[in-house]
Amino acid sequence: MQQPYEKSITVGETSITFQTGKIAKQASGSVWIQAGGTVVLVTAQGAKEARSGIDFLPLTVDYQEKMSAAGRIPGGFFKREGKPRDEETLISRIIDRSIRPLFTEGWACETQVIATVLSADPNYPADSLALTGASLALELADLPFVGPIAGIRVCRHQGKLLVDPSYEIREASDLNIFVSCS
């Protein structure tokens, strides 16, 4: 059982707060990560026994942005949220491709990482927070993960390099790179 712990760091001009041990206690590893008004809950879980007859890592990564995170509740004809948007699928793939090589060779247990955006602030995008939170959740879980890593987006706007800028600045930038690094 994880003891409640909170730590804040500053990246560029953004303060990022990590909390663990307060929510999603049944997961092997869980992290609540916040920057500004954006909050992402990332959980990691792995099976105790390997699946027989497979020679690959059965890893599932889901990045979910709920409409309620932006203060909108689906109504009218669409009562529920549908399939993931393209951006959610791409962020899930970024997380997957970043963490997959960091599991020890031969690990064949079902492993699942879920990153859920609980609150969205357009000035603090959640993609890099989700990757960083996934790495930390895997570190806290009792899984053979050789990390940690972090995600960061670098954009060049009006000749200046900016770290994790808002969506508005991203769209106006002439360079937009997402990097996962150790």
XYZ file of C-alpha atoms in Angstrom:
182
model
C 0.000 0.000 0.000
C 1.441 3.349 -1.057
C 1.683 6.074 1.534
C 0.271 9.459 0.451
C 3.023 11.549 -1.090
C 3.071 14.867 -2.952
C 5.898 16.568 -4.826
C 5.967 19.709 -6.990
C 8.567 20.593 -9.611
C 8.951 23.480 -12.026
C 9.539 22.872 -15.733
C 10.058 26.045 -17.708
C 7.446 28.355 -16.245
C 5.028 25.562 -15.294
C 4.633 24.066 -11.830
C 3.764 20.348 -11.987
C 2.424 18.532 -8.917
C 2.545 14.754 -8.485
C 0.392 12.990 -5.873
C 0.203 9.312 -5.084
C -1.321 7.090 -2.431
C -4.629 8.998 -2.147
C -6.691 7.797 -5.115
C -6.915 4.553 -7.151
C -5.342 2.565 -4.323
C -6.276 -0.809 -5.830
C -4.030 -0.242 -8.850
C -0.430 -1.412 -8.578
C 0.691 2.137 -9.301
C -1.327 5.339 -9.560
C -0.385 8.988 -9.981
C -2.432 12.178 -9.924
C -0.495 14.750 -11.954
C -1.520 18.410 -12.212
C -0.318 21.474 -14.077
C -2.459 24.584 -13.833
C -6.063 23.480 -14.231
C -5.189 20.241 -16.036
C -5.376 17.048 -13.970
C -4.524 13.561 -15.250
C -4.977 10.330 -13.300
C -2.665 7.568 -14.520
C -2.928 3.984 -13.283
C -0.753 0.964 -14.038
C -1.592 -2.673 -13.412
C 0.042 -5.956 -14.362
C -1.072 -9.574 -14.150
C 0.710 -11.840 -11.685
C 1.210 -14.692 -14.162
C 2.384 -14.633 -17.769
C 0.116 -15.709 -20.603
C 1.298 -18.985 -22.036
C 2.365 -19.331 -25.643
C 3.145 -15.687 -26.403
C 6.470 -14.107 -27.273
C 5.494 -10.444 -27.035
C 4.567 -7.910 -24.368
C 0.745 -7.742 -24.032
C 0.648 -4.027 -23.176
C -2.535 -1.945 -23.377
C -2.307 1.844 -23.129
C -5.456 3.983 -23.063
C -5.416 7.776 -22.999
C -8.906 9.160 -22.369
C -10.188 12.711 -22.530
C -13.726 12.875 -21.178
C -15.948 15.755 -22.236
C -16.721 16.380 -18.582
C -13.046 17.346 -18.095
C -13.745 20.458 -20.168
C -17.041 21.112 -18.390
C -19.292 19.673 -21.113
C -21.788 16.876 -20.600
C -23.019 15.063 -23.741
C -26.728 15.506 -24.325
C -29.305 15.469 -27.049
C -28.834 12.678 -29.584
C -25.367 11.683 -28.286
C -25.880 10.619 -24.678
C -22.507 8.901 -24.375
C -19.048 9.537 -25.628
C -18.110 7.488 -28.678
C -14.852 6.008 -29.828
C -11.582 7.784 -29.010
C -10.710 10.804 -31.121
C -7.666 10.599 -33.408
C -5.620 12.745 -31.017
C -6.407 10.403 -28.109
C -5.300 7.421 -30.204
C -2.063 9.172 -31.177
C -1.261 10.100 -27.561
C -1.952 6.492 -26.515
C 0.545 5.371 -29.167
C 3.141 7.904 -28.055
C 2.890 6.581 -24.493
C 2.969 2.962 -25.693
C 5.999 3.427 -27.980
C 7.847 5.287 -25.240
C 7.358 2.763 -22.421
C 7.278 -0.556 -24.326
C 11.082 -0.899 -24.781
C 11.635 -0.199 -21.071
C 10.112 -3.471 -19.862
C 12.596 -6.252 -19.199
C 13.105 -8.833 -21.945
C 10.693 -11.753 -21.713
C 7.980 -9.991 -19.685
C 4.759 -11.611 -20.950
C 2.206 -10.655 -18.303
C -0.856 -8.636 -19.286
C -0.021 -5.006 -18.492
C -2.384 -2.040 -18.633
C -1.780 1.700 -18.357
C -4.763 4.069 -18.314
C -4.383 7.851 -18.392
C -7.636 9.736 -17.798
C -7.874 13.512 -18.103
C -10.061 14.589 -15.188
C -9.807 18.330 -15.747
C -8.682 20.180 -18.878
C -7.122 23.635 -19.100
C -6.254 24.813 -22.652
C -3.154 26.589 -21.314
C -1.734 23.298 -19.940
C -2.122 20.403 -22.435
C -2.285 16.918 -20.940
C -0.209 14.817 -23.373
C 3.210 15.272 -21.762
C 1.650 15.003 -18.298
C 0.099 11.652 -19.268
C 3.415 10.177 -20.465
C 5.283 11.395 -17.395
C 2.502 10.097 -15.138
C 2.522 6.710 -16.917
C 6.233 6.357 -16.262
C 5.829 7.244 -12.600
C 2.843 4.885 -12.178
C 4.899 2.055 -13.694
C 7.796 2.873 -11.375
C 5.461 2.651 -8.370
C 3.896 -0.617 -9.572
C 5.750 -3.846 -8.906
C 6.448 -4.393 -12.609
C 9.848 -4.899 -14.325
C 9.973 -1.388 -15.776
C 13.369 0.217 -16.306
C 12.522 3.915 -16.197
C 11.746 6.629 -15.413
C 11.091 8.744 -18.496
C 9.285 12.004 -19.091
C 7.431 13.595 -21.962
C 7.907 17.141 -23.141
C 6.674 19.162 -26.097
C 8.934 21.831 -27.553
C 7.568 24.442 -29.958
C 9.240 27.337 -31.741
C 6.996 30.383 -31.732
C 8.241 33.714 -33.095
C 11.829 32.456 -32.946
C 11.669 31.361 -29.282
C 11.676 27.761 -28.050
C 8.844 27.105 -25.588
C 8.298 24.090 -23.324
C 4.767 22.598 -23.233
C 2.983 25.668 -24.642
C -0.787 26.142 -24.801
C -2.859 24.742 -27.676
C -3.136 28.220 -29.183
C 0.639 28.702 -29.330
C 1.133 25.141 -30.664
C -1.090 25.900 -33.652
C 0.794 29.121 -34.427
C 4.262 27.532 -34.066
C 6.507 26.694 -36.994
C 8.119 23.785 -35.084
C 6.241 21.341 -32.843
C 8.142 18.329 -31.439
C 7.070 15.829 -28.782
C 10.012 14.118 -27.076
C 10.100 11.283 -24.576
C 13.383 11.213 -22.716
C 15.128 9.742 -19.730
